[in-house]
Coordinates of C-alpha atoms in Angstrom, one line a residue:
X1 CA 0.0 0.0 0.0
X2 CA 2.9 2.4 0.4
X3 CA 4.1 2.2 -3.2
X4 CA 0.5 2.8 -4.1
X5 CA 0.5 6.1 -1.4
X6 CA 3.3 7.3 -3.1
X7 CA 1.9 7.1 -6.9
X8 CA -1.1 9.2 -6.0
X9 CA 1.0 11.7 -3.6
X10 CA 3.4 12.0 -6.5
X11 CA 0.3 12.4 -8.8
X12 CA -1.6 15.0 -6.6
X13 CA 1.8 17.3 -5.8
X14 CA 2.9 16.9 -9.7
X15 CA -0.4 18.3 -11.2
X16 CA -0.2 21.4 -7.9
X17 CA 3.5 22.0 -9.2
X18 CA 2.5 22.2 -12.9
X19 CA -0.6 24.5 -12.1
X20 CA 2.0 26.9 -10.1
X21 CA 4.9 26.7 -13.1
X22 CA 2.0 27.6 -15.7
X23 CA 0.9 30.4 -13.7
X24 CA 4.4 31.4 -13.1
X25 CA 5.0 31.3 -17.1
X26 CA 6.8 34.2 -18.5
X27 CA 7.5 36.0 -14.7
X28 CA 10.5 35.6 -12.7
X29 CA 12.0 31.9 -12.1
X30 CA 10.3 30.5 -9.5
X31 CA 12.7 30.7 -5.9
X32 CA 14.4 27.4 -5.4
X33 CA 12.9 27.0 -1.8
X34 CA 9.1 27.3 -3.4
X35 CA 7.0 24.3 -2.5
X36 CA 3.9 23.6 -4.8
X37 CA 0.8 24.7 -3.0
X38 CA -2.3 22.4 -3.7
X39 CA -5.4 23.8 -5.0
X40 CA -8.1 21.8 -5.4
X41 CA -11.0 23.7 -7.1
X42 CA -13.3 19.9 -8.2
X43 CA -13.5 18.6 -4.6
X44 CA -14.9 20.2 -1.4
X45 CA -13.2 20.3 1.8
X46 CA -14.8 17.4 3.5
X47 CA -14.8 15.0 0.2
X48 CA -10.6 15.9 0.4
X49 CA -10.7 15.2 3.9
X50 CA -12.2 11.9 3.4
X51 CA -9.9 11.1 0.7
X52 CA -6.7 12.1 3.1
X53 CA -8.6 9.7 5.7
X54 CA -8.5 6.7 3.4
X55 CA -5.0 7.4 2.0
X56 CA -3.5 6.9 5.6
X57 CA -5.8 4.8 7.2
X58 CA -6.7 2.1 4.4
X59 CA -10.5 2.9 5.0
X60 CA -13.0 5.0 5.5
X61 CA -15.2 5.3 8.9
X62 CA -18.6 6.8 7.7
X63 CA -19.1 8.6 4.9
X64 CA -21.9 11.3 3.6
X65 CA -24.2 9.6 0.7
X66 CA -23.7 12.9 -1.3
X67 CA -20.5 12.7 -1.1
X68 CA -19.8 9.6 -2.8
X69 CA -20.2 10.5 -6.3
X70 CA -17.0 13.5 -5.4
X71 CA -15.1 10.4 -4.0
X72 CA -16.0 8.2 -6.8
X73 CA -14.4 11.4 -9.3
X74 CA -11.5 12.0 -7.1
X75 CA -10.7 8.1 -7.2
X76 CA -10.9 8.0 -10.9
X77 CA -8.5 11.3 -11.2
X78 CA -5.9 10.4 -8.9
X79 CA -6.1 6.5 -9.7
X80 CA -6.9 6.0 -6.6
X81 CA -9.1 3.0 -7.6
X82 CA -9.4 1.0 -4.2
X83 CA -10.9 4.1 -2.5
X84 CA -14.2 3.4 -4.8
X85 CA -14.3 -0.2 -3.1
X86 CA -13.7 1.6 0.4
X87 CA -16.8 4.3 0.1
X88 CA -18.9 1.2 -1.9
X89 CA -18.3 -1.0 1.8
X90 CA -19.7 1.9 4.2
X91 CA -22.4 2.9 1.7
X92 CA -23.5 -0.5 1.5
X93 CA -25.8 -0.5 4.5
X94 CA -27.3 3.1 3.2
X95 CA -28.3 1.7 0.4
X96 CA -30.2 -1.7 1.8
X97 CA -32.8 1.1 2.9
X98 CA -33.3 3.8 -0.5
X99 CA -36.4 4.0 -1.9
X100 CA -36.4 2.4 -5.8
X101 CA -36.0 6.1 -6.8
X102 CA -33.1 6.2 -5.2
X103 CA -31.0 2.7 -6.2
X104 CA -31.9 3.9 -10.1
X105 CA -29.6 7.0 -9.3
X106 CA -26.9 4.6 -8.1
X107 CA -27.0 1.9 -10.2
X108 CA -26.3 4.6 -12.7
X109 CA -23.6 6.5 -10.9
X110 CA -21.7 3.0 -10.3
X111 CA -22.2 2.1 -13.4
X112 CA -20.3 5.2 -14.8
X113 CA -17.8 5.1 -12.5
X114 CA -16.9 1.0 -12.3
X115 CA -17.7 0.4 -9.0
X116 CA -18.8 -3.2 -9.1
X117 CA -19.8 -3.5 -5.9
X118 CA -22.7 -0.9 -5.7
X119 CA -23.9 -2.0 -9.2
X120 CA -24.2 -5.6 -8.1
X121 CA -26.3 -4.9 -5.3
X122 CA -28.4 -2.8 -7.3
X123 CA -29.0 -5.2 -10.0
X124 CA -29.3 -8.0 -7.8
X125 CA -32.0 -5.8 -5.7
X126 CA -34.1 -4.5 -8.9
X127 CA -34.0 -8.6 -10.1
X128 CA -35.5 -9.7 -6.9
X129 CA -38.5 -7.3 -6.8
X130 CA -38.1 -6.5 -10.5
X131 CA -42.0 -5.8 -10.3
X132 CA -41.7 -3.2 -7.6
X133 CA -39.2 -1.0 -9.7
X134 CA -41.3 -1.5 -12.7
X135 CA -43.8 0.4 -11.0
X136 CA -42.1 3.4 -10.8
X137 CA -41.6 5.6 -13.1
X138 CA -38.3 6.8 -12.2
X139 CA -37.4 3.1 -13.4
X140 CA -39.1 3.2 -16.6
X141 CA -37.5 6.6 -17.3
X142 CA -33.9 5.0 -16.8
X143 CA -34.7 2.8 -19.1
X144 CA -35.3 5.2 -21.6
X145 CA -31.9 6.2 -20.7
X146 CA -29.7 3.1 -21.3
X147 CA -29.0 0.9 -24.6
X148 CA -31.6 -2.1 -24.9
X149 CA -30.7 -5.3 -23.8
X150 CA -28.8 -7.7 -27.1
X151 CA -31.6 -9.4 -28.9
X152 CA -29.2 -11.6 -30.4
X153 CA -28.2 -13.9 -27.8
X154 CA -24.5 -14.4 -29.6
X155 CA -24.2 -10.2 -28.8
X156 CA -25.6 -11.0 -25.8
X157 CA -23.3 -10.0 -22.4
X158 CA -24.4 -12.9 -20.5
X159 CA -25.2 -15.7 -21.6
X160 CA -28.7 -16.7 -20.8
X161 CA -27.9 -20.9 -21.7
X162 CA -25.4 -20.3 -19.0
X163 CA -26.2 -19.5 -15.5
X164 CA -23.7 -17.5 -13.9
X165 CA -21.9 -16.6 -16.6
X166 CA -19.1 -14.5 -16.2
X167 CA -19.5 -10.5 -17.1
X168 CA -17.9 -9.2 -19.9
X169 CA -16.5 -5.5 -18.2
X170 CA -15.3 -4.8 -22.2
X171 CA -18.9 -4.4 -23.2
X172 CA -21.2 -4.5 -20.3
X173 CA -24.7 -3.7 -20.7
X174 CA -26.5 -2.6 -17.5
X175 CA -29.7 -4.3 -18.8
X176 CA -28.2 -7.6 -20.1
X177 CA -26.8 -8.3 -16.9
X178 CA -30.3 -7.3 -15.2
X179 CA -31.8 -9.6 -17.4
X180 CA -29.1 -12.4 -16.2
X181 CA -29.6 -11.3 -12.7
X182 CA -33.3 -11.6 -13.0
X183 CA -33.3 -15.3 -14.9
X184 CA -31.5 -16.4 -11.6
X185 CA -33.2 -15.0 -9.5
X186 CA -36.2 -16.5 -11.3
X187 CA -34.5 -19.8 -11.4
X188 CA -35.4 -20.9 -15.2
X189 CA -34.4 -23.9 -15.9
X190 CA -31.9 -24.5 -18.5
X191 CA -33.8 -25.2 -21.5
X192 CA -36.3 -22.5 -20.4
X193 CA -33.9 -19.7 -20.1
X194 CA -33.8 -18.6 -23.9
X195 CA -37.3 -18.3 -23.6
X196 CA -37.6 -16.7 -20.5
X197 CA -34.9 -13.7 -21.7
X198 CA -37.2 -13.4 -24.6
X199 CA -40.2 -12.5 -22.2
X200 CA -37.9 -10.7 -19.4
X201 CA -37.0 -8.3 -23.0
X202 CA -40.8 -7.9 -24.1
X203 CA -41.6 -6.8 -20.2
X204 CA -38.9 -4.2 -21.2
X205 CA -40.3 -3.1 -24.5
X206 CA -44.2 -2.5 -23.0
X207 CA -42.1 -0.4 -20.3
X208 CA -40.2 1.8 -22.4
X209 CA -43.6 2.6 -24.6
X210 CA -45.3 3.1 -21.3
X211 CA -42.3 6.1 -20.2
X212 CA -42.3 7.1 -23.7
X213 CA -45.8 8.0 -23.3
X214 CA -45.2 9.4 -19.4
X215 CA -42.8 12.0 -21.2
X216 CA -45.5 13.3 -23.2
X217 CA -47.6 13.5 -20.1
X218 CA -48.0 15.8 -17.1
X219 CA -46.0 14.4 -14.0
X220 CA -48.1 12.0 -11.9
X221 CA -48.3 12.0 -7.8
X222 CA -47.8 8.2 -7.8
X223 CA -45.8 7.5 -10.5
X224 CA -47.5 4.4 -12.3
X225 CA -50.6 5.3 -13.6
X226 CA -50.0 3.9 -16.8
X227 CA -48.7 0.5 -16.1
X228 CA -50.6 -2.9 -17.7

């Protein structure tokens, strides 16, 4: 761990010097005691603060749900990569009690910024009460939002014929591997599966009409008015 410490201190201190050489382009030379002064303008004080905490500690107390997606940034721009795992572990109880609203928004956010663990346990929650989130309109809108699911079952990211099969990360697709997640937790038999992807896609297909028709419509109080 104290290699990688020193890759993202060097990182962090490199980009502060550069800023202060850029500004000082064209003026005096810089005096030789000068240290680089870090200014952070893309992360508030207590998302730096948290990142500090997990660079010498390894790990990360508590952290503030609004928070995360600054920490999941700051991970990704100071390759800092472990810290997404470290603010995925203490979110993980947070996020056993959002409303389906609310695990669209992170399912999303995880799956823009790779954190594997957040987007498996919102795919494997939306699978279990797949009918619940299909209620909602802030589901049905997400989907408008995300490529469809591989009708071709040779393009397809998992495999339905094989249960369990492993993700592709190259060309994950958030609604092929909710379609895997969901045949599990169905528990289709083998020679059923095929089948059972091709009516898990159709389900899809009536709910995209049905928010493509909700986006032509006023806002509703309980969000599934239009649901067959």
């Amino acid at each position: 761990m104290a290699v990688k410490r020193r890759e993202v201190y060097y990182l962090i201190f490199f980009e502060a010097w550069s800023r202060m050489k850029e500004f000082h382009e064209g003026k005096d030379a810089l005096p030789s005691d000068t240290l680089p002064c870090l200014e952070e303008h893309d992360l508030s004080a207590e998302a730096f603060e948290k990142m500090i905490e997990y660079m010498y500690t390894d790990g990360l107390t508590d952290i503030d749900p609004d928070q995360a997606e600054e920490m999941f940034d700051a991970a990704s721009r100071y390759l800092l990569f472990p810290l997404k795992r470290a603010v995925a572990d203490v979110l993980l109880p947070h996020l056993e009690m959002v409303s389906p609203a609310e695990l669209c928004h992170w399912l999303i956010l995880s799956d823009m910024y790779g954190v594997l663990k957040i987007r498996e346990h919102c795919l494997d929650t939306i699978a279990c009460n797949f009918e619940t989130f299909a209620d909602t309109c802030e589901f049905r809108a997400m989907l408008l939002t995300l490529p469809p699911p591989s009708g071709d079952s040779s393009l397809r990211t998992t495999a339905p014929s094989a249960p369990g099969a492993v993700i592709n990360t190259d060309q994950a697709n958030l609604l092929d591997d909710l379609r895997e997640k969901w045949l599990e937790a169905e528990g289709a038999e083998l020679d059923e599966r095929d089948e059972s992807a091709l009516r898990f896609d159709k389900r899809l297909e009536m709910l995209m009409v049905v928010a493509e028709q909700e986006k032509s419509l006023p806002s509703t109080a309980d969000g599934h008015d239009y649901v067959t």
